[in-house]
C-alpha angles and dihedrals in degrees: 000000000000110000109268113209114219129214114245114200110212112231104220118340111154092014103042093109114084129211120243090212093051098160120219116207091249080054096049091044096049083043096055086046099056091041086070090060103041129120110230095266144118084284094061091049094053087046088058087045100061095041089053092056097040083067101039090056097043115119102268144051095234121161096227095051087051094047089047090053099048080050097063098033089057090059096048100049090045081055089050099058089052092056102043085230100156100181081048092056089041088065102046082058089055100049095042082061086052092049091041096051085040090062093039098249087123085168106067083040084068094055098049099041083051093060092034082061091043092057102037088055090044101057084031094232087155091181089061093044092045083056090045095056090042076056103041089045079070097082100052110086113231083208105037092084152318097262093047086049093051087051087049091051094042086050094054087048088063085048095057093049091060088046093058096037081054091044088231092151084179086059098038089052083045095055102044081048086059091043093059098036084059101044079044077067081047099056096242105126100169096059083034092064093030087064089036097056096043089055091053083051094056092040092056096046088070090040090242096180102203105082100136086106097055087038095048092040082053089050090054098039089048087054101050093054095043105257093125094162088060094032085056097041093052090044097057088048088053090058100043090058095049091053099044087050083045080233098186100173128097092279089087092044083059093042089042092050095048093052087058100047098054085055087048083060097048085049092247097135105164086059092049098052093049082057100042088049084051088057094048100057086053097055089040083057086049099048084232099158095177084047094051088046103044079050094042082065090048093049089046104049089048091061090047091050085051086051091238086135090163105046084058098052086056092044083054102052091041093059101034085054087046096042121020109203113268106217136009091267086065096036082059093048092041083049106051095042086062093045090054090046093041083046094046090046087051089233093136093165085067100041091050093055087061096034089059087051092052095054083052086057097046084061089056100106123227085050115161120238077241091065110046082049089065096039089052098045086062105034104048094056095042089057096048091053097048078049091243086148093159087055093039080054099055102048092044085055082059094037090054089052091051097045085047093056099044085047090227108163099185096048081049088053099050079043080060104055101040082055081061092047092060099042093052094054096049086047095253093143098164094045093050096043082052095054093037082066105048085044083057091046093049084041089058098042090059085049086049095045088038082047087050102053095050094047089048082045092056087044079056105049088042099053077050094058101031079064092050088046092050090049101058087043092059096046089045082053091055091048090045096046091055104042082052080053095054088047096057090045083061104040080052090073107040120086123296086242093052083038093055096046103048081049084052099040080053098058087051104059094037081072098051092050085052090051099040086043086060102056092038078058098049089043088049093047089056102039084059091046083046088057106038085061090053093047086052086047093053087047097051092050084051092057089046096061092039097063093034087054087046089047089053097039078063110052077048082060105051092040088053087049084051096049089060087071098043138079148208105331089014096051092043088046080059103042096047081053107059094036084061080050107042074048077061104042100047090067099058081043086052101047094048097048086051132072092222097075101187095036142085133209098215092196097059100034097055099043080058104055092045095058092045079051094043084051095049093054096030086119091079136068129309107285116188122211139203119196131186121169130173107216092258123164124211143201111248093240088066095030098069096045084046091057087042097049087049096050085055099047093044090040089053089049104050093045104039108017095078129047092169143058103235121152089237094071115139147155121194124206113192130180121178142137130253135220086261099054099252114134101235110219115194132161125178158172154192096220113113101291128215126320112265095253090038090097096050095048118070092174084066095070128106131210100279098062096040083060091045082048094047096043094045087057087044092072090034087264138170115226114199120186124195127179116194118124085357131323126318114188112197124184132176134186147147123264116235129208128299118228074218097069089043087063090039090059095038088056088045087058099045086045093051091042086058081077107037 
């Protein structure tokens, strides 16, 4: 299935700092009362303050709150200069910059946030400047560009200086929350999650209870970068915490979608949907309408990975009708979710209908890079599908500019392979070869930068425990030195010939630590030297099925160009070939991505390549399949007859069990291990089975089952057929060893050698 691109709502960008004076209506009315009965003094003027505020932060950007603030702060200000209070003045300042950007005149709100920063310097109030540049930072887009992003973060960095000049440990946690929210933007997630966890530890030293919105900002930075256990982990805690606080606002839209989004990345899209629809009920109790429509995509695209094309069409319909999208931003997200259903459906007349509106929409000017991207992901497959190659041509040659100026590699990649779509419809074989491969290069520089962060992450996380082991060194150093002190006190007052001889029986043993500690030196320098020279091996094994898995991704590639020229036996001939060899190719796939290089995870591997198989024959009839694996790992020499041995089965099954198109239609796979340590291969189905005569009769066999019998003798297996309510294949044979666990045991012994 084509790559669906999710929306991911951002938690707080742009709002994630939180005021330390939030006002609370109890506090705005009691304020207003006693305002009627204050003397003209720096009370009053911090009365007027709060009131100010309180209507400037109320939900709502409504004429008559704004004019009521102005109204107050301009009092207040005006009070202020009487008094020749100058923090007072500073404040009016301040909360003139919140009204103004509240009204859209950023520009005044510049102005104003630019004196309110002068005069708080100046008089040196740091808790009032750290709040200015938290407000000032306001005006500077995360999105607009890099260099804009880099002047917000260099302004919250002022911020955090004020903070901790101030000792507001809250603000300070606020605003390194707010540092790696914003280098999260930047892509880099290791800084990202460094900020980010040092703001969690302040906030838990003053025991600040709501911390869904860190945990949740960790969970999402966690998934981009590929960490989904963490992301997952952090995610669930996010979501804990907002429950337990009954936290009902979008924050939890936000917490609920992130956490769908990291199982729609692990492929787990059940899971994802019952989260997105979580998140969706929040932002309908909201009123949020671009919320519900950024989910309404997410809902939409895992049903169609579920292959559930209709239910989201109706899904579709249904929320578009209820809630029609607010702005253009959400017109272009409703659109192009209709364009990928209509397009997976195969009802071109009606995607077409929405594909034409949302060209109409990519000419609207003041569009968002964001937007074109969406616009661009829809439209460019559905045109290649409708075979409107010219206008597919066109919008890649855009998409590729985009992608060029945002510096995604991977967006450039996916650029990369629709270009070899189209070429290899229109017959360009060389062109598309050409542009396969650049779209592999790009493929394995992203492998090599995602490599690189988590290498500089584990650097990270061992400079952090290399401190907390220093530390308690040097703590066990302190308990050691004085209980030697005590000793000596001791050994003073016994006897000089006791005395003499302990001394003696020291420098003794002094000598035979040195010695001891020597040896211990040379064994350790071997053992690393040992190891070094097993970590090279494991890399180069790691190269090796990286390129073997690229190798066999392009002879996938070339078959798929030929198959565009053939028909009917050819065709199947093709198609029977490349998915052996994607069979092939998955495990290679499998063993680079992995940090066990010899070894399989069955489990996985398999529930892989069934649903690769489920998707190459998904223009039948409804199959239903039944799937139980032990978590068995496997050496790659029976690994890959195993994963041959299964696309056969599978294959046979899809194209001669059944004959007819029945709702009970089903095929199960099962792996598992016996008593007597054999792995127990079966798969099986309900289909029509074999002819009577078929078993007696080798000469009988195709293709299909001479391979299944091959590869079975190939791991010293035994193959069993029966025939009885369709075919049941059943193999069993014994695992051999992993190189892995050869190098597992070597490491064990150099590790254990380190203490001999």
């Amino acid at each position: 299935m084509k790559n669906l691109s999710i929306v991911i709502l951002l938690l707080c960008i742009g709002n994630c700092y939180c005021h330390a004076q939030d006002i609370t209506v109890k506090e705005a009315t009691d304020a207003v009362g006693l305002l009627k009965v204050a003397k003209q003094d720096t009370n009053r003027v911090a009365l007027l303050h709060k009131v100010g505020r309180f209507y400037i932060e109320k939900p709502g950007e409504h004429k008559t709150d704004l004019d009521s603030a102005l109204s107050l702060i301009q009092e207040a200000e005006q009070l202020s200069y009487k008094l020749s209070f100058q923090k007072g003045i500073a404040y009016s300042y301040l909360l003139y910059s919140m009204a103004y950007r509240e009204k859209g005149d950023n520009e005044r709100g510049k102005v104003m946030i630019g004196k309110a920063i002068d005069i708080f310097a100046r008089i040196k109030y740091t808790y009032g400047l750290g709040e200015a540049y938290m407000e000032q930072r306001n005006f500077y887009s995360a999105f607009a560009s890099k260099e804009i992003l880099f002047q917000r973060i260099d302004i919250a960095e002022k911020a955090l200086l004020a903070f901790k000049q101030a000792g507001s440990k809250v603000q300070i946690a606020h605003c390194l929350k707010e540092i790696g929210d914003l280098y999260s933007i930047d892509g880099d997630y290791t800084r990202s999650i460094k900020k980010l966890k040092e703001a969690l530890v302040v906030y838990q030293s003053v025991n600040y209870s709501r911390l869904q919105s860190i945990y949740d900002i960790l969970s999402a930075v966690y998934s981009i970068s590929g960490e989904y256990k963490e992301a997952i982990r952090y995610g669930l805690l996010a979501m804990k915490t907002g429950e337990h606080l009954y936290d009902e606002t979008a924050q939890m839209s936000t917490i609920y979608n992130h956490l769908g989004i990291t199982y729609y990345y692990l492929k787990d899209y059940e899971q994802a949907y019952l989260y997105f629809k979580k998140a969706l009920t929040v932002a309908e109790k909201n009123k949020d309408l671009n919320t519900i429509n950024s989910l309404a995509q997410n809902i939409s695209h895992s049903l169609l990975k579920s292959h559930k094309y209709s239910e989201a069409l109706v899904f579709l319909k249904d929320i578009t009708k209820r809630y029609p999208p607010p702005d253009i931003s959400s017109m272009i997200i409703n659109k192009a979710s209709f364009v990928t259903v209509y397009e997976l459906l195969k009802q071109y007349t009606q995607g077409q209908t929405y594909c034409n509106e949302l060209l109409e929409l990519a000419e609207k000017p003041d569009l968002s890079p964001g937007d074109y991207s969406i616009i661009y992901t829809a439209v460019i497959p559905f045109t290649i599908a409708t075979k409107q190659y010219k206008l597919a041509q066109k919008y890649l040659q855009l998409e590729k500019k985009l992608a060029e100026k945002s510096g995604s590699l991977a967006d450039l990649s996916v650029n990369q392979l629709s270009w070899f779509e189209v070429d290899s419809a229109q017959g360009n074989y060389l062109s598309a070869i050409a542009h396969y491969q650049l779209h592999k290069r790009l493929n394995d520089s992203i492998f090599n930068e995602a490599k690189s962060q988590q290498i500089a992450q584990l650097q990270v996380q061992y400079e952090t425990e290399k401190k907390d082991q220093d530390i308690k060194l040097k703590a066990q150093s302190i308990n050691l030195l004085t209980k030697q002190t005590q000793v000596q006190q001791s050994e003073i007052q016994k006897s000089e010939i006791i005395r003499n001889t302990t001394l003696a029986g020291i420098v003794l043993l002094g000598i035979i630590m040195g010695l001891l500690y020597n040896q211990y030196r040379i064994k350790q320098k071997t053992n690393k030297q040992l190891q070094h020279l097993l970590t090279e091996k494991e890399w180069l094994l790691k190269e090796v099925h990286h390129r073997v898995k690229n190798n066999l991704q392009t002879v996938l590639s070339l078959l798929e160009s030929q198959s565009h020229s053939l028909s009917n036996d050819a065709l199947q001939a093709i198609q029977v070939s490349q998915n052996r060899v994607y069979a092939m190719s998955l495990i290679h796939k499998k063993l680079y991505q992995a940090t066990n290089v010899a070894s399989i995870n069955m489990e996985e591997y398999l529930k892989e390549l069934i649903q690769h198989l489920r998707e190459s024959f998904s223009d039948g009839y409804p199959i239903h399949f039944h799937q139980s694996y032990e978590s068995i790992q496997l050496d790659v020499s029976q690994a890959v007859p195993i994963g041959l041995i299964v696309n056969e089965a599978v294959t046979n099954a899809f194209k001669y069990a059944f004959p007819k198109q029945e709702s009970n239609n089903s095929i199960s796979v099962e792996c598992k291990q016996t008593e007597n340590n054999e792995i127990l291969l079966t798969i099986s189905d309900n289909g029509k089975g074999l002819p009577a005569d078929f078993l007696t009769k080798r000469s009988n066999e195709g293709l299909g089952l001479k391979l299944i019998r091959g590869l079975t003798d190939d791991i010293d297996g035994k193959l069993t057929l029966t025939s009885d309510n369709g075919l049941t294949i059943c193999i069993s044979f014994k695992a051999t060893p992993t190189l892995n666990d050869a190098i597992d045991k070597t490491r064990f012994s150099l590790v254990n050698a380190e203490y001999v």
